[in-house]
Amino acid sequence: MTQPRAILVTHRLSKEFQGFRAVNAVDLTVTEGTVHALVGPNGAGKTTLFNLLTGFLKPSGGGITFDGHDVTGLPPERVARLGVARSFQVTSLFPQSSVREHVELALQAGTGLSHRFWRSDKVMRRFSARAAELLDEVGLAHLAHSPAGILPYGRKRALELAVALASEPKMLLLDEPTAGMGLEDVDRTTQLIARIRAGRTVVMVEHNMSVVGSLADTVTVLQRGEVLTEGPYAEVKADPQVVEAYLGADIA
Ligand code: ADP
Ligand code: MG
């Protein structure tokens, strides 16, 4: 057995917006191969933290180490190239393009190859084969030829996951992967994340506590930009501080 390794470490990570501390001195350690959930009330700073981790926002203070690299303040494309992918809270698909085209384009984007080279039959076949695998992984193989625009909401989110996975990320950040879903899609998405976590590290913001309970190895509770507590789900749920903070309210 190899020792579990920290793939992501933040040190006193902070973000201020006009003097308001949305993220305040957060120390976060994510262990490689785990599912790590971030929970906390609206406005706790979860999305801001994701934006800092992916380079979409520059920190006001503190640092971020990913996979042994200091990524503090790096632009999003550099962070992505080191192996961080994210799915967004809002969908960003091309309605007319087919499900398979989305994944093939994402695979193409990852190679940096010229369009002309990409069109060669050999390269095309390689992308098609990998696209088919990814669509199978997210349960969309039977919808490969459908325009993305006609997919139901839950399937759109699954396609976004396939697009995010196309870059072969070491760490996948999911911001509210089950938001706005009905029960059936929530179940399907939970099973999907359970499947795609194999060999990957997943950090997710999730409001649905049964989803958190069934997927997360570690839960970090954020409140007003700070870490309130952290631990395995069962412990965090029973933590008097958490109970007090969320008494009578939905935990997230
Ligand atoms: P969460 O995702 O936990 O609901 P956010 O990270 O979206 O919380 O927001 C944390 C706090 O930071 C909120 O009070 C929000 O209003 C504020 N905030 C987020 N982004 C900005 C911004 N670009 N400018 C000013 N304030 C912001
Ligand atoms: Mg948010």
Short mmCIF file of C-alpha atoms and ligand atoms in Angstrom, two decimals:
data_model
loop_
_atom_site.label_atom_id
_atom_site.label_comp_id
_atom_site.label_asym_id
_atom_site.label_seq_id
_atom_site.Cartn_x
_atom_site.Cartn_y
_atom_site.Cartn_z
CA MET A 1 0.00 0.00 0.00
CA THR A 2 1.29 3.43 -0.88
CA GLN A 3 0.64 6.22 1.59
CA PRO A 4 -2.28 8.51 0.75
CA ARG A 5 -0.89 11.69 -0.72
CA ALA A 6 -2.19 15.25 -0.52
CA ILE A 7 -2.88 16.29 -4.12
CA LEU A 8 -4.21 19.74 -3.21
CA VAL A 9 -3.14 21.94 -0.32
CA THR A 10 -4.25 25.49 0.35
CA HIS A 11 -2.52 27.62 2.94
CA ARG A 12 -4.43 30.54 4.48
CA LEU A 13 -6.14 31.06 1.14
CA SER A 14 -8.12 34.30 1.05
CA LYS A 15 -10.20 36.37 -1.35
CA GLU A 16 -11.48 39.83 -0.67
CA PHE A 17 -14.08 41.68 -2.71
CA GLN A 18 -13.87 45.39 -1.87
CA GLY A 19 -12.83 44.65 1.68
CA PHE A 20 -15.33 41.80 2.12
CA ARG A 21 -13.62 38.48 2.89
CA ALA A 22 -15.51 35.87 0.86
CA VAL A 23 -12.77 33.30 1.57
CA ASN A 24 -10.80 33.85 4.75
CA ALA A 25 -7.53 32.04 5.56
CA VAL A 26 -8.72 28.62 4.38
CA ASP A 27 -6.41 25.66 4.97
CA LEU A 28 -7.68 22.79 2.90
CA THR A 29 -5.99 19.46 2.22
CA VAL A 30 -7.46 17.09 -0.35
CA THR A 31 -6.12 13.54 -0.37
CA GLU A 32 -5.49 11.94 -3.73
CA GLY A 33 -8.16 9.47 -4.80
CA THR A 34 -10.83 10.73 -2.41
CA VAL A 35 -14.17 12.45 -2.87
CA HIS A 36 -14.04 15.64 -0.81
CA ALA A 37 -17.27 17.57 -0.28
CA LEU A 38 -17.54 21.28 0.49
CA VAL A 39 -20.75 22.24 2.22
CA GLY A 40 -22.05 25.37 3.87
CA PRO A 41 -24.86 27.88 3.58
CA ASN A 42 -25.32 30.12 0.54
CA GLY A 43 -22.67 32.80 0.56
CA ALA A 44 -20.21 30.66 2.56
CA GLY A 45 -17.59 31.09 -0.18
CA LYS A 46 -17.73 27.68 -1.86
CA THR A 47 -17.90 28.90 -5.47
CA THR A 48 -15.29 31.58 -4.76
CA LEU A 49 -13.01 28.87 -3.41
CA PHE A 50 -13.53 26.85 -6.62
CA ASN A 51 -12.73 29.95 -8.66
CA LEU A 52 -9.48 30.37 -6.72
CA LEU A 53 -8.55 26.70 -7.15
CA THR A 54 -9.06 26.83 -10.92
CA GLY A 55 -7.35 30.18 -11.49
CA PHE A 56 -10.55 32.03 -12.43
CA LEU A 57 -9.91 34.37 -9.51
CA LYS A 58 -6.58 35.48 -8.10
CA PRO A 59 -6.22 35.11 -4.35
CA SER A 60 -5.82 38.21 -2.16
CA GLY A 61 -3.63 36.15 0.15
CA GLY A 62 -2.35 32.67 0.90
CA GLY A 63 -1.25 29.92 -1.45
CA ILE A 64 -2.32 26.86 -3.43
CA THR A 65 -0.22 23.79 -4.17
CA PHE A 66 -1.55 21.26 -6.65
CA ASP A 67 0.24 18.00 -7.38
CA GLY A 68 3.51 19.45 -6.13
CA HIS A 69 3.23 22.69 -8.14
CA ASP A 70 2.70 26.13 -6.68
CA VAL A 71 -0.33 27.24 -8.71
CA THR A 72 -1.08 30.40 -6.73
CA GLY A 73 -2.21 33.11 -9.14
CA LEU A 74 -1.72 31.00 -12.30
CA PRO A 75 -4.23 31.63 -15.11
CA PRO A 76 -6.99 29.04 -15.66
CA GLU A 77 -5.42 27.42 -18.74
CA ARG A 78 -2.16 26.77 -16.89
CA VAL A 79 -4.00 25.23 -13.94
CA ALA A 80 -6.08 23.13 -16.34
CA ARG A 81 -2.95 21.88 -18.07
CA LEU A 82 -1.62 20.63 -14.73
CA GLY A 83 -4.70 18.42 -14.41
CA VAL A 84 -7.54 20.39 -12.82
CA ALA A 85 -10.95 20.28 -14.54
CA ARG A 86 -14.27 21.65 -13.42
CA SER A 87 -17.89 21.49 -14.28
CA PHE A 88 -19.88 24.68 -13.96
CA GLN A 89 -23.03 25.51 -12.03
CA VAL A 90 -24.58 26.64 -15.31
CA THR A 91 -24.54 24.61 -18.49
CA SER A 92 -22.43 25.75 -21.41
CA LEU A 93 -23.16 23.47 -24.37
CA PHE A 94 -23.65 24.11 -28.10
CA PRO A 95 -27.30 23.18 -28.76
CA GLN A 96 -26.81 22.20 -32.42
CA SER A 97 -23.70 20.06 -31.98
CA SER A 98 -24.11 16.39 -31.26
CA VAL A 99 -23.24 14.79 -27.95
CA ARG A 100 -20.30 12.99 -29.57
CA GLU A 101 -19.00 16.15 -31.26
CA HIS A 102 -18.81 17.86 -27.87
CA VAL A 103 -16.53 15.18 -26.50
CA GLU A 104 -14.44 14.95 -29.69
CA LEU A 105 -13.90 18.71 -29.64
CA ALA A 106 -12.87 18.55 -25.99
CA LEU A 107 -10.39 15.78 -26.85
CA GLN A 108 -9.05 17.85 -29.75
CA ALA A 109 -8.64 20.90 -27.49
CA GLY A 110 -6.50 18.83 -25.16
CA THR A 111 -3.95 17.90 -27.84
CA GLY A 112 -3.02 21.36 -29.11
CA LEU A 113 -2.78 19.80 -32.59
CA SER A 114 -3.59 21.86 -35.65
CA HIS A 115 -6.99 21.45 -37.25
CA ARG A 116 -5.42 19.96 -40.38
CA PHE A 117 -3.59 17.31 -38.42
CA TRP A 118 -6.67 16.61 -36.39
CA ARG A 119 -8.62 15.84 -39.57
CA SER A 120 -6.30 12.97 -40.46
CA ASP A 121 -8.16 9.65 -40.39
CA LYS A 122 -5.88 8.04 -37.88
CA VAL A 123 -6.20 10.84 -35.36
CA MET A 124 -9.94 11.07 -35.95
CA ARG A 125 -10.36 7.37 -35.24
CA ARG A 126 -8.42 7.68 -32.02
CA PHE A 127 -10.64 10.54 -30.86
CA SER A 128 -13.79 8.70 -31.86
CA ALA A 129 -12.75 5.65 -29.88
CA ARG A 130 -11.95 7.67 -26.78
CA ALA A 131 -15.14 9.74 -27.16
CA ALA A 132 -17.16 6.53 -27.30
CA GLU A 133 -15.49 5.30 -24.10
CA LEU A 134 -16.19 8.55 -22.28
CA LEU A 135 -19.82 8.62 -23.41
CA ASP A 136 -20.19 5.07 -22.22
CA GLU A 137 -18.65 6.04 -18.88
CA VAL A 138 -21.25 8.76 -18.31
CA GLY A 139 -24.16 6.69 -19.67
CA LEU A 140 -24.68 8.67 -22.88
CA ALA A 141 -23.54 6.15 -25.49
CA HIS A 142 -27.08 5.71 -26.82
CA LEU A 143 -27.44 9.49 -27.25
CA ALA A 144 -24.13 10.07 -29.08
CA HIS A 145 -25.81 11.43 -32.22
CA SER A 146 -28.43 13.63 -30.53
CA PRO A 147 -27.97 17.39 -30.65
CA ALA A 148 -26.96 18.51 -27.17
CA GLY A 149 -29.78 21.04 -27.15
CA ILE A 150 -32.52 18.41 -27.01
CA LEU A 151 -31.09 16.52 -24.03
CA PRO A 152 -33.00 16.66 -20.78
CA TYR A 153 -31.26 18.65 -18.03
CA GLY A 154 -29.72 15.68 -16.18
CA ARG A 155 -28.23 14.34 -19.42
CA LYS A 156 -26.75 17.76 -20.21
CA ARG A 157 -24.93 17.69 -16.90
CA ALA A 158 -23.67 14.18 -17.69
CA LEU A 159 -22.35 15.45 -21.04
CA GLU A 160 -20.53 18.25 -19.26
CA LEU A 161 -18.88 15.65 -17.09
CA ALA A 162 -17.72 13.75 -20.17
CA VAL A 163 -16.33 17.02 -21.58
CA ALA A 164 -14.50 17.68 -18.30
CA LEU A 165 -13.13 14.13 -18.25
CA ALA A 166 -11.81 14.46 -21.81
CA SER A 167 -8.78 16.37 -20.52
CA GLU A 168 -7.88 13.36 -18.30
CA PRO A 169 -7.87 15.51 -15.16
CA LYS A 170 -6.15 14.41 -11.98
CA MET A 171 -8.68 16.39 -10.00
CA LEU A 172 -12.26 17.13 -10.95
CA LEU A 173 -14.20 19.98 -9.33
CA LEU A 174 -17.97 19.70 -9.42
CA ASP A 175 -20.03 22.72 -8.38
CA GLU A 176 -23.45 21.52 -7.27
CA PRO A 177 -23.64 18.54 -9.66
CA THR A 178 -27.22 17.66 -8.64
CA ALA A 179 -28.60 21.22 -8.41
CA GLY A 180 -32.03 21.57 -10.01
CA MET A 181 -32.45 17.84 -10.54
CA GLY A 182 -35.41 15.63 -9.74
CA LEU A 183 -34.99 12.54 -7.60
CA GLU A 184 -34.29 10.18 -10.48
CA ASP A 185 -31.53 12.36 -11.94
CA VAL A 186 -30.04 12.91 -8.48
CA ASP A 187 -29.76 9.12 -8.08
CA ARG A 188 -28.34 8.69 -11.55
CA THR A 189 -25.78 11.48 -11.00
CA THR A 190 -24.76 10.01 -7.63
CA GLN A 191 -24.12 6.65 -9.28
CA LEU A 192 -22.28 8.38 -12.11
CA ILE A 193 -19.94 10.21 -9.72
CA ALA A 194 -19.40 6.96 -7.81
CA ARG A 195 -18.28 5.41 -11.11
CA ILE A 196 -16.09 8.22 -12.46
CA ARG A 197 -14.27 8.73 -9.16
CA ALA A 198 -12.24 5.58 -9.81
CA GLY A 199 -8.61 6.62 -10.26
CA ARG A 200 -9.49 10.30 -9.83
CA THR A 201 -9.81 12.90 -7.12
CA VAL A 202 -13.15 14.69 -6.87
CA VAL A 203 -13.92 17.89 -4.97
CA MET A 204 -17.59 18.78 -4.96
CA VAL A 205 -19.86 21.46 -3.64
CA GLU A 206 -23.13 19.72 -2.86
CA HIS A 207 -26.27 20.77 -1.03
CA ASN A 208 -27.96 17.39 -0.99
CA MET A 209 -26.77 15.73 2.22
CA SER A 210 -27.76 12.23 1.18
CA VAL A 211 -25.56 12.64 -1.91
CA VAL A 212 -22.72 13.90 0.30
CA GLY A 213 -23.28 11.03 2.73
CA SER A 214 -23.10 8.38 0.04
CA LEU A 215 -20.12 9.79 -1.90
CA ALA A 216 -17.82 11.85 0.28
CA ASP A 217 -14.83 10.48 2.17
CA THR A 218 -14.25 13.86 3.77
CA VAL A 219 -16.55 16.82 4.33
CA THR A 220 -15.37 20.38 4.92
CA VAL A 221 -17.98 22.75 6.31
CA LEU A 222 -17.51 26.39 5.33
CA GLN A 223 -19.20 29.27 7.05
CA ARG A 224 -18.66 32.95 6.26
CA GLY A 225 -15.55 32.16 4.27
CA GLU A 226 -13.91 30.08 6.99
CA VAL A 227 -13.57 26.38 7.72
CA LEU A 228 -16.03 25.58 10.52
CA THR A 229 -15.10 21.91 10.78
CA GLU A 230 -13.91 18.97 8.73
CA GLY A 231 -14.01 15.18 8.88
CA PRO A 232 -15.88 12.07 7.74
CA TYR A 233 -19.57 12.69 7.01
CA ALA A 234 -20.88 10.84 10.08
CA GLU A 235 -18.64 12.87 12.38
CA VAL A 236 -19.32 16.21 10.76
CA LYS A 237 -23.07 15.61 10.82
CA ALA A 238 -22.92 14.97 14.56
CA ASP A 239 -20.49 17.81 15.32
CA PRO A 240 -22.14 20.10 17.91
CA GLN A 241 -20.76 23.19 16.12
CA VAL A 242 -22.39 22.07 12.87
CA VAL A 243 -25.62 21.15 14.60
CA GLU A 244 -25.67 24.55 16.28
CA ALA A 245 -24.82 26.42 13.08
CA TYR A 246 -27.52 24.67 11.09
CA LEU A 247 -30.12 23.85 13.72
CA GLY A 248 -33.55 23.74 12.18
CA ALA A 249 -32.12 24.41 8.73
CA ASP A 250 -30.91 22.23 5.91
CA ILE A 251 -27.23 21.63 6.64
CA ALA A 252 -26.14 23.05 3.29
P1 ADP B 1 -21.38 30.05 -2.14
O1 ADP B 1 -20.94 29.42 -3.42
O2 ADP B 1 -20.90 29.34 -0.93
O3 ADP B 1 -22.86 30.24 -2.09
P2 ADP B 1 -19.97 32.40 -3.10
O4 ADP B 1 -18.55 31.98 -3.15
O5 ADP B 1 -20.71 32.45 -4.39
O6 ADP B 1 -20.75 31.51 -2.03
O7 ADP B 1 -20.06 33.82 -2.45
C1 ADP B 1 -19.42 34.13 -1.21
C2 ADP B 1 -19.63 35.59 -0.88
O8 ADP B 1 -18.84 36.39 -1.74
C3 ADP B 1 -21.07 36.07 -1.06
O9 ADP B 1 -21.37 36.98 -0.03
C4 ADP B 1 -21.04 36.75 -2.41
O10 ADP B 1 -22.00 37.76 -2.47
C5 ADP B 1 -19.64 37.32 -2.46
N1 ADP B 1 -19.11 37.40 -3.83
C6 ADP B 1 -18.91 36.35 -4.66
N2 ADP B 1 -18.40 36.75 -5.83
C7 ADP B 1 -18.29 38.11 -5.74
C8 ADP B 1 -17.83 39.14 -6.63
N3 ADP B 1 -17.35 38.84 -7.85
N4 ADP B 1 -17.84 40.41 -6.18
C9 ADP B 1 -18.30 40.72 -4.96
N5 ADP B 1 -18.75 39.82 -4.07
C10 ADP B 1 -18.75 38.52 -4.44
MG MG B 2 -22.03 28.57 -5.12
#
